Amino acid sequence: MDQSATEYTARHITVLSDLEAVRKRPGMYIGGTGVRGLHHLLWEVVDNSIDEALAGFCRSIKVTLHKDGSATVEDDGRGIPTEKHVSGKNALEIVLTKLHAGGKFDRKAYRVSGGLHGVGLSVVNALTERLEVWVKRNGKIYYQKYRRGVPEGDVEILDDSNETGTIIRFKPDDEIFEVTEFRYDIISQRLKELAFLTKGIRIELIDERSGKRDVFYSEGGMAEYISIVNKNKNPLHEVIYFESKKNGIQVEVAIQFTDSDFENVLAFANNIHTIEGGTHISGFRSGLTRAINEYGRKYVKRFKSLTGQDIREGLTAMISVRLPEPQFEGQTKTKLTNSDVKTVVESTVYLEMLKWLEKHPNEANLIIDRCMLSLMARQAAKRARELVKRKNDISITLPGKLADCSSKNPEERELFIVEGESAGGSAKQARDRNFQAILPLRGKIINVEKSGLTKALKNEEIKAIASAIGAGIGKDFDITKSRYKRVIIMTDADVDGSHIRTLLLTFFFRHMKPLIENGYLYIAQPPLYRVKKRNKVFYAYSERELEDLLKKMGDAEVQRYKGLGEMNPEQLWETTMNPNTRILLQVTVEEALQAEELFSTLMGEDVEARRQFIIENSREVRNLDI
Ligand code: 0RA
């Protein structure tokens, strides 16, 4: 056999085997084939463009969602290399077909965006029905197209051009993905986040399916983000911002203290939101605690040593680190574990913060006063808690409105938290009183994001929930004492219901986090419609399900449930409470955090935006796997 023919076959085989590996186990590369995996394709391409921006070569990115289900990402970076590779192939084809293309074209080792996704464009290519790429570089426009990862021809030159950049258009493969529809809400939220993380970059999002369009651009980046988050709070000073680079680790921090009771620290590693924290957060905390204590001891009369907790009450901050090989662990792979990051962040925060305090003595005093106040409040709260514990143990006096269940076996006991008296009444009739308890909430529960634990504990509804569960609250919470194995939030499928659900999620997240971490917290899914034809009855849990049902059944009698109270007890039992037929949504830390984040940060006090969000998402929670 002739030499070049063998070589061709060998090369051909590796490309095919890379492709097959990815198509056989897509989950290994993109984490799954649901909504999350689908969007990973887009993040992989966008992260490449962001990398060009971070390297200083790209100023704008445009993402277009097309009517045919494909998406285009366009940037004005250097363009993917189009030189001839040693193998004789065009580098562009190598980048798009070889796993970890290797050597000069493999940017994995030093890429700093998307460490979680960083799987390479060849993975995207392998999982798409078709992909087209245009590269403007060296005065030309290069083009190539692929089908399910296989080139449909060589790289061609289309035209001359004096611009540079890359355009990638791809359509996710419906043989691979369970869902192939890109979601505007998910994409716009992430692009907005990326714009704040990469100051100066312009990111445009166009949805040709709906006509929606957004442009995200932030001159001030993280500092601007912090001032938006704190828009409706009372900041004690201008946003503090600093950055550093040591041992290949780049650190950016924005800090602002407010007079609110809450800590809000957002952390990112290589642009990934590290929900589970990690070494960058611990470095930040110890650096900040050291700087403030040192300043206080040096310059403040009658100063008392402050704990990290005292210092962080009322603190809003954002930390972003970028490093070559990030390591992630944890349930959602969002905990950064590189140990050298802690040292670098700690020393940067300590030095820069101390320097800032010394330069701004008036603001420094305000901050120290604020921290001392937390210290006193903490000590007072501790005394009060001890008193309460002795006087009436929270777990002994059950709330009057609780309709408890009779089973003594904690493994099967369930608590339904229901909004309103009338829904509470239906639920009491519907339940299996052997193992299901009902706690109706009367008034609105307060927004714990805006008030501390002391205030929260004065709220009747919160007190009732805490005593029914009987496992304490805040630092004293002990999951092993929980009187129920499942705590189920059951609210109406309307705006008010979503609002209450969000408030409850925020409360549980802030003050009973182990309940979520251990998988005890659930959301009930009542149906939206009852569809009846002759004597057959069906339930629809979304608008789409209703449409599908009506298509199948033709003419039928449709009843819309405006609230749980409108269902008779049998219907409520069958659709929402019976363990054999109901659909429960288990709440994860990620979801609770998302609810809280949406609530407390980006939207702030923008009531209309918040209302709109709740309307759009009140049913979406069923497939919130992002
Ligand atoms: C490999 C090497 C270089 C750039 C890129 C890939 C690149 C990839 C994408 C994907 C979307 N936009 C992109 N922009 C650039 C470095 C090129 C050089 O050294 O000139």
Coordinates of C-alpha atoms in Angstrom, one line a residue, residues 89-528:
K89 CA -4.3 19.2 7.4
N90 CA -5.6 22.7 8.1
A91 CA -5.2 23.6 11.8
L92 CA -8.9 24.7 11.8
E93 CA -9.9 21.2 11.0
I94 CA -7.7 19.8 13.7
V95 CA -9.2 22.2 16.3
L96 CA -12.7 21.1 15.3
T97 CA -12.1 17.3 15.1
K98 CA -9.3 16.3 17.6
L99 CA -10.0 15.9 21.3
H100 CA -7.5 18.2 23.0
A101 CA -5.9 19.1 19.7
G102 CA -2.5 19.2 21.3
G103 CA 0.6 21.4 21.0
K104 CA 0.3 24.9 19.6
F105 CA -3.4 24.8 19.0
D106 CA -4.4 23.4 22.3
R107 CA -5.2 26.4 24.5
K108 CA -6.4 24.2 27.4
A109 CA -3.3 24.6 29.5
Y110 CA -3.4 28.3 29.7
R111 CA -7.0 29.1 29.0
V112 CA -8.6 30.9 31.8
S113 CA -12.3 31.0 31.0
G114 CA -14.7 28.1 31.6
G115 CA -12.4 25.7 33.4
L116 CA -15.5 23.6 34.0
H117 CA -16.5 23.3 30.4
G118 CA -13.1 23.6 28.7
V119 CA -13.6 20.4 26.7
G120 CA -12.8 21.9 23.3
L121 CA -14.6 22.7 20.1
S122 CA -14.3 19.2 18.8
V123 CA -16.8 18.1 21.4
V124 CA -19.3 20.7 20.3
N125 CA -18.7 19.6 16.7
A126 CA -19.3 15.9 17.5
L127 CA -22.6 16.6 19.2
T128 CA -24.1 18.8 16.5
E129 CA -26.2 17.8 13.5
R130 CA -24.3 20.4 11.5
L131 CA -21.7 23.0 12.2
E132 CA -20.3 25.7 10.0
V133 CA -17.3 27.9 10.7
W134 CA -16.0 31.1 9.1
V135 CA -12.6 32.4 10.1
K136 CA -11.4 35.9 9.2
R137 CA -7.6 35.9 9.4
N138 CA -4.5 36.6 7.3
G139 CA -6.6 38.8 4.9
K140 CA -8.9 36.0 4.0
I141 CA -12.2 34.4 5.0
Y142 CA -11.9 30.6 5.5
Y143 CA -14.9 28.3 5.6
Q144 CA -15.6 24.7 6.5
K145 CA -18.8 22.7 7.2
Y146 CA -19.4 19.5 9.2
R147 CA -22.1 17.0 9.7
R148 CA -22.2 15.2 13.1
G149 CA -18.5 16.1 13.5
V150 CA -17.4 14.8 10.1
P151 CA -16.0 17.4 7.6
E152 CA -18.1 17.8 4.4
G153 CA -15.2 19.1 2.5
D154 CA -11.8 20.8 3.0
V155 CA -11.3 24.3 4.4
E156 CA -12.0 26.7 1.5
I157 CA -11.2 30.3 1.0
L158 CA -14.4 32.3 0.4
D159 CA -13.1 35.8 0.0
D160 CA -10.6 38.5 1.1
S161 CA -11.2 40.4 4.3
N162 CA -9.2 42.8 6.3
E163 CA -11.0 41.9 9.6
T164 CA -10.2 39.1 12.0
G165 CA -12.6 36.9 14.0
T166 CA -14.5 33.6 14.2
I167 CA -18.1 32.8 13.4
I168 CA -19.4 29.4 14.5
R169 CA -23.0 28.3 13.7
F170 CA -24.2 25.0 15.0
K171 CA -27.4 23.0 15.4
P172 CA -27.5 20.6 18.4
D173 CA -28.0 16.9 17.4
D174 CA -31.5 15.6 18.3
E175 CA -30.1 12.1 18.3
I176 CA -28.0 13.1 21.3
F177 CA -30.0 15.7 23.3
E178 CA -33.4 15.1 25.0
V179 CA -34.1 18.8 24.6
T180 CA -32.8 20.9 21.7
E181 CA -34.4 24.2 22.4
F182 CA -32.1 27.0 23.6
R183 CA -33.5 29.0 26.5
Y184 CA -33.3 32.8 26.4
D185 CA -33.6 33.2 30.1
I186 CA -30.7 30.9 30.8
I187 CA -28.5 32.4 28.1
S188 CA -29.2 36.0 28.9
Q189 CA -28.5 35.5 32.6
R190 CA -25.1 33.9 31.9
L191 CA -24.1 36.4 29.2
K192 CA -25.0 39.2 31.6
E193 CA -22.8 37.6 34.3
L194 CA -19.9 37.2 31.8
A195 CA -20.2 40.9 30.8
F196 CA -19.8 41.9 34.5
L197 CA -16.9 39.5 34.8
T198 CA -15.1 40.7 31.7
K199 CA -15.3 44.5 31.9
G200 CA -15.3 46.3 28.6
I201 CA -16.6 43.4 26.5
R202 CA -19.8 43.9 24.5
I203 CA -22.0 40.9 24.3
E204 CA -25.1 41.0 22.1
L205 CA -27.8 38.4 22.3
I206 CA -30.4 38.1 19.5
D207 CA -33.3 35.7 19.5
E208 CA -34.7 35.4 16.0
R209 CA -37.4 33.1 17.3
S210 CA -39.1 35.6 19.5
G211 CA -37.6 38.9 18.4
K212 CA -36.0 39.5 21.8
R213 CA -32.6 41.2 22.0
D214 CA -30.2 42.4 24.7
V215 CA -26.8 44.0 24.8
F216 CA -24.7 43.4 27.9
Y217 CA -21.8 45.7 28.5
S218 CA -20.2 46.9 31.7
E219 CA -17.5 49.6 31.8
G220 CA -16.9 49.1 35.6
G221 CA -17.2 45.3 35.7
M222 CA -17.3 43.7 39.1
A223 CA -17.3 47.1 40.9
E224 CA -20.3 48.2 38.9
Y225 CA -22.0 44.9 39.7
I226 CA -21.6 45.4 43.4
S227 CA -23.0 48.9 43.3
I228 CA -26.1 47.5 41.4
V229 CA -26.6 44.8 44.0
N230 CA -26.4 47.4 46.8
K231 CA -28.5 49.9 45.0
N232 CA -31.3 49.8 47.6
K233 CA -29.1 49.3 50.6
N234 CA -27.2 51.9 52.5
P235 CA -23.5 51.5 51.5
L236 CA -21.0 52.9 54.0
H237 CA -18.5 53.9 51.3
E238 CA -17.6 53.8 47.6
V239 CA -16.9 50.3 46.2
I240 CA -13.4 49.1 47.0
Y241 CA -11.8 47.4 44.0
F242 CA -8.4 45.9 43.5
E243 CA -6.6 43.2 41.5
S244 CA -3.3 41.3 41.5
K245 CA -1.4 38.6 39.8
K246 CA 1.0 36.2 41.5
N247 CA 2.3 32.8 40.5
G248 CA 0.1 32.7 37.4
I249 CA -3.0 33.4 39.6
Q250 CA -5.0 36.4 38.8
V251 CA -7.2 37.9 41.5
E252 CA -10.0 40.5 41.3
V253 CA -12.0 41.7 44.3
A254 CA -14.8 44.2 44.7
I255 CA -16.1 45.0 48.2
Q256 CA -18.7 47.3 49.8
F257 CA -20.0 47.3 53.3
T258 CA -23.6 48.3 54.0
D259 CA -25.8 48.7 57.1
S260 CA -27.9 45.7 56.2
D261 CA -27.8 42.5 58.2
F262 CA -26.6 40.2 55.5
E263 CA -23.6 38.9 53.9
N264 CA -23.6 38.5 50.1
V265 CA -20.3 37.2 48.7
L266 CA -20.2 35.9 45.2
A267 CA -17.2 34.0 44.0
F268 CA -16.0 32.9 40.6
A269 CA -13.1 30.8 39.4
N270 CA -12.3 31.0 35.7
N271 CA -15.7 32.7 35.2
I272 CA -17.5 29.8 36.9
H273 CA -19.8 30.7 39.7
T274 CA -18.4 28.6 42.6
I275 CA -21.6 28.1 44.6
E276 CA -19.9 25.7 46.9
G277 CA -17.1 28.1 47.7
G278 CA -13.5 26.9 48.0
T279 CA -10.0 28.2 48.6
H280 CA -10.5 31.6 47.0
I281 CA -13.3 32.3 49.5
S282 CA -11.4 31.1 52.5
G283 CA -8.4 33.2 51.4
F284 CA -10.7 36.2 51.0
R285 CA -12.2 35.7 54.5
S286 CA -9.0 35.4 56.4
G287 CA -7.3 38.3 54.5
L288 CA -10.3 40.5 55.3
T289 CA -10.5 39.5 58.9
R290 CA -6.8 40.0 59.4
A291 CA -6.8 43.5 57.8
I292 CA -9.8 44.8 59.8
N293 CA -8.5 43.5 63.1
E294 CA -5.1 44.9 62.5
Y295 CA -6.5 48.3 61.6
G296 CA -8.8 48.2 64.6
R297 CA -6.0 47.3 67.1
K298 CA -3.7 50.0 65.7
Y299 CA -6.1 52.9 65.3
V300 CA -9.4 52.4 67.2
K301 CA -9.9 53.1 70.9
R302 CA -11.6 50.4 73.0
F303 CA -11.4 48.0 70.0
K304 CA -12.5 44.4 70.6
S305 CA -11.3 41.5 68.4
L306 CA -13.8 40.7 65.7
T307 CA -14.7 37.3 64.3
G308 CA -15.0 36.8 60.5
Q309 CA -18.7 36.5 61.0
D310 CA -19.0 39.9 62.7
I311 CA -17.0 41.5 59.9
R312 CA -19.1 39.9 57.1
E313 CA -22.5 41.1 58.3
G314 CA -23.6 43.7 55.8
L315 CA -20.8 42.9 53.4
T316 CA -21.4 42.6 49.7
A317 CA -18.4 41.3 47.7
M318 CA -17.4 39.7 44.5
I319 CA -14.3 37.7 44.0
S320 CA -13.0 36.4 40.7
V321 CA -9.8 34.3 40.3
R322 CA -8.3 33.1 37.1
L323 CA -5.7 30.3 37.0
P324 CA -4.3 27.8 34.5
E325 CA -5.6 24.4 35.9
P326 CA -8.5 24.9 38.2
Q327 CA -9.6 21.9 40.3
F328 CA -13.3 21.6 41.2
E329 CA -15.0 19.3 43.6
G330 CA -18.3 18.9 45.4
Q331 CA -21.9 17.9 44.6
T332 CA -22.1 20.3 41.7
K333 CA -18.4 20.5 40.9
T334 CA -18.4 24.2 41.9
K335 CA -16.0 24.1 44.8
L336 CA -12.5 25.4 44.0
T337 CA -9.8 23.3 45.7
N338 CA -6.4 24.6 44.4
S339 CA -4.6 25.3 47.6
D340 CA -2.1 27.9 46.3
V341 CA -5.2 30.1 45.5
K342 CA -5.9 30.6 49.2
T343 CA -2.4 32.1 49.9
V344 CA -2.5 34.4 46.9
V345 CA -6.0 35.7 47.6
E346 CA -5.4 36.1 51.4
S347 CA -2.2 38.1 51.0
T348 CA -3.8 40.3 48.2
V349 CA -6.9 41.0 50.3
Y350 CA -4.9 41.7 53.5
L351 CA -2.5 44.1 51.9
E352 CA -4.9 46.0 49.7
M353 CA -7.6 46.2 52.3
L354 CA -5.2 47.5 55.0
K355 CA -3.8 50.0 52.5
W356 CA -7.3 51.2 51.7
L357 CA -8.4 51.5 55.3
E358 CA -5.3 53.6 56.2
K359 CA -6.0 55.9 53.2
H360 CA -9.7 56.3 54.2
P361 CA -9.9 56.7 58.0
N362 CA -13.5 58.1 58.0
E363 CA -14.9 55.2 56.1
A364 CA -12.7 52.8 58.0
N365 CA -14.3 54.0 61.2
L366 CA -17.8 53.5 59.8
I367 CA -16.9 50.0 58.8
I368 CA -15.3 49.2 62.2
D369 CA -18.4 50.6 64.0
R370 CA -20.6 48.5 61.8
C371 CA -18.6 45.3 62.7
M372 CA -18.6 46.1 66.4
L373 CA -22.4 46.4 66.3
S374 CA -22.5 42.9 64.8
L375 CA -20.3 41.7 67.6
M376 CA -22.6 43.2 70.3
A377 CA -25.7 41.9 68.5
R378 CA -24.2 38.4 68.2
Q379 CA -23.5 38.4 72.0
A380 CA -26.9 39.7 72.8
A381 CA -28.6 37.1 70.5
K382 CA -26.6 34.3 72.1
R383 CA -27.8 35.4 75.6
A384 CA -31.4 35.6 74.2
R385 CA -31.2 32.2 72.6
E386 CA -30.0 30.6 75.8
L387 CA -32.8 32.2 77.7
V388 CA -35.4 31.1 75.1
K389 CA -34.0 27.6 75.2
R390 CA -34.3 27.3 78.9
K391 CA -37.8 29.0 79.1
N392 CA -39.7 27.3 76.3
D393 CA -37.9 24.9 74.2
I394 CA -38.8 25.5 70.6
S395 CA -39.2 21.8 70.0
I396 CA -41.7 21.2 72.9
T397 CA -44.4 23.7 72.1
L398 CA -45.9 22.9 68.8
P399 CA -47.8 25.6 66.9
G400 CA -51.5 25.6 67.4
K401 CA -52.4 25.6 63.8
L402 CA -50.3 22.5 63.0
A403 CA -52.4 19.4 62.1
D404 CA -49.8 16.8 63.0
C405 CA -49.7 13.3 61.8
S406 CA -50.0 10.2 64.1
S407 CA -47.0 8.1 63.0
K408 CA -44.0 8.2 65.3
N409 CA -41.7 6.9 62.7
P410 CA -39.6 10.0 61.6
E411 CA -38.6 8.1 58.4
E412 CA -42.1 8.4 57.0
R413 CA -43.4 11.6 58.5
E414 CA -44.1 14.5 56.0
L415 CA -44.9 18.1 56.7
F416 CA -46.8 20.1 54.1
I417 CA -46.4 23.9 54.4
V418 CA -49.5 25.3 52.8
E419 CA -50.4 28.9 52.1
G420 CA -53.7 30.2 53.3
E421 CA -56.6 28.9 55.5
S422 CA -58.8 27.5 52.7
A423 CA -56.0 25.6 51.0
G424 CA -55.0 24.4 54.5
G425 CA -58.5 23.2 55.0
S426 CA -58.5 21.2 51.8
A427 CA -55.1 19.8 52.5
K428 CA -56.3 18.7 56.0
Q429 CA -59.2 16.8 54.5
A430 CA -57.1 15.4 51.6
R431 CA -54.1 14.1 53.6
D432 CA -53.3 10.7 55.0
R433 CA -53.3 11.7 58.6
N434 CA -51.2 8.8 59.5
F435 CA -48.0 10.2 58.0
Q436 CA -48.9 13.7 56.6
A437 CA -48.9 16.8 58.7
I438 CA -50.3 20.1 57.6
L439 CA -49.1 23.6 58.6
P440 CA -51.2 26.4 57.1
L441 CA -49.5 29.8 56.9
R442 CA -51.8 32.7 57.6
G443 CA -49.9 35.9 57.0
K444 CA -47.1 36.7 54.6
I445 CA -43.8 35.5 55.8
I446 CA -41.1 38.1 55.9
N447 CA -38.2 38.4 53.5
V448 CA -35.3 37.2 55.6
E449 CA -32.9 38.5 53.0
K450 CA -33.6 41.9 54.4
S451 CA -33.7 41.1 58.1
G452 CA -31.5 39.1 60.4
L453 CA -32.3 36.0 62.4
T454 CA -33.4 38.0 65.5
K455 CA -36.1 39.8 63.5
A456 CA -37.0 36.6 61.6
L457 CA -37.6 34.8 64.8
K458 CA -40.2 37.4 65.8
N459 CA -42.3 36.5 62.7
E460 CA -45.2 34.2 63.7
E461 CA -45.0 32.2 60.5
I462 CA -41.3 31.5 60.8
K463 CA -41.6 30.6 64.4
A464 CA -44.4 28.1 63.6
I465 CA -42.3 26.5 60.9
A466 CA -39.3 26.2 63.2
S467 CA -41.2 24.7 66.0
A468 CA -43.1 22.3 63.8
I469 CA -39.8 21.0 62.4
G470 CA -38.3 21.0 65.9
A471 CA -34.7 20.9 64.9
G472 CA -33.7 24.5 65.9
I473 CA -32.7 27.3 63.7
G474 CA -29.5 28.9 62.4
K475 CA -26.3 27.8 64.0
D476 CA -28.3 25.6 66.5
F477 CA -30.1 23.7 63.7
D478 CA -29.6 19.9 64.1
I479 CA -31.0 17.9 61.2
T480 CA -31.0 14.7 63.3
K481 CA -33.8 16.3 65.4
S482 CA -36.1 17.0 62.5
R483 CA -39.6 15.7 63.2
Y484 CA -40.1 15.0 59.5
K485 CA -38.2 13.3 56.7
R486 CA -39.9 15.4 54.1
V487 CA -40.8 19.1 54.3
I488 CA -43.0 20.0 51.3
I489 CA -43.8 23.5 50.2
M490 CA -47.3 23.5 48.7
T491 CA -48.3 26.8 47.2
D492 CA -50.7 27.9 44.5
A493 CA -49.6 27.9 40.9
D494 CA -49.9 31.7 40.6
V495 CA -47.7 34.7 41.2
D496 CA -48.5 35.0 44.9
G497 CA -47.8 31.3 45.3
S498 CA -44.4 31.7 43.6
H499 CA -43.6 34.7 45.8
I500 CA -44.3 32.8 49.0
R501 CA -42.3 29.8 47.7
T502 CA -39.3 32.0 47.0
L503 CA -39.6 33.6 50.4
L504 CA -39.7 30.1 52.0
L505 CA -36.7 28.9 49.9
T506 CA -34.8 32.0 50.9
F507 CA -35.6 31.3 54.6
F508 CA -34.6 27.6 54.5
F509 CA -31.5 28.5 52.6
R510 CA -30.4 31.1 55.1
H511 CA -31.4 29.5 58.3
M512 CA -31.9 25.7 57.8
K513 CA -29.5 25.0 55.1
P514 CA -28.8 21.3 56.2
L515 CA -32.5 20.6 55.4
I516 CA -31.7 21.3 51.8
E517 CA -28.3 19.8 51.8
N518 CA -29.7 16.5 53.2
G519 CA -32.5 16.4 50.6
Y520 CA -35.4 17.0 53.1
L521 CA -37.0 19.9 51.3
Y522 CA -39.4 19.5 48.4
I523 CA -41.8 21.5 46.3
A524 CA -45.2 20.1 45.5
Q525 CA -46.5 20.3 42.0
P526 CA -50.2 20.9 41.9
P527 CA -51.8 20.7 38.4
L528 CA -52.9 23.8 36.5

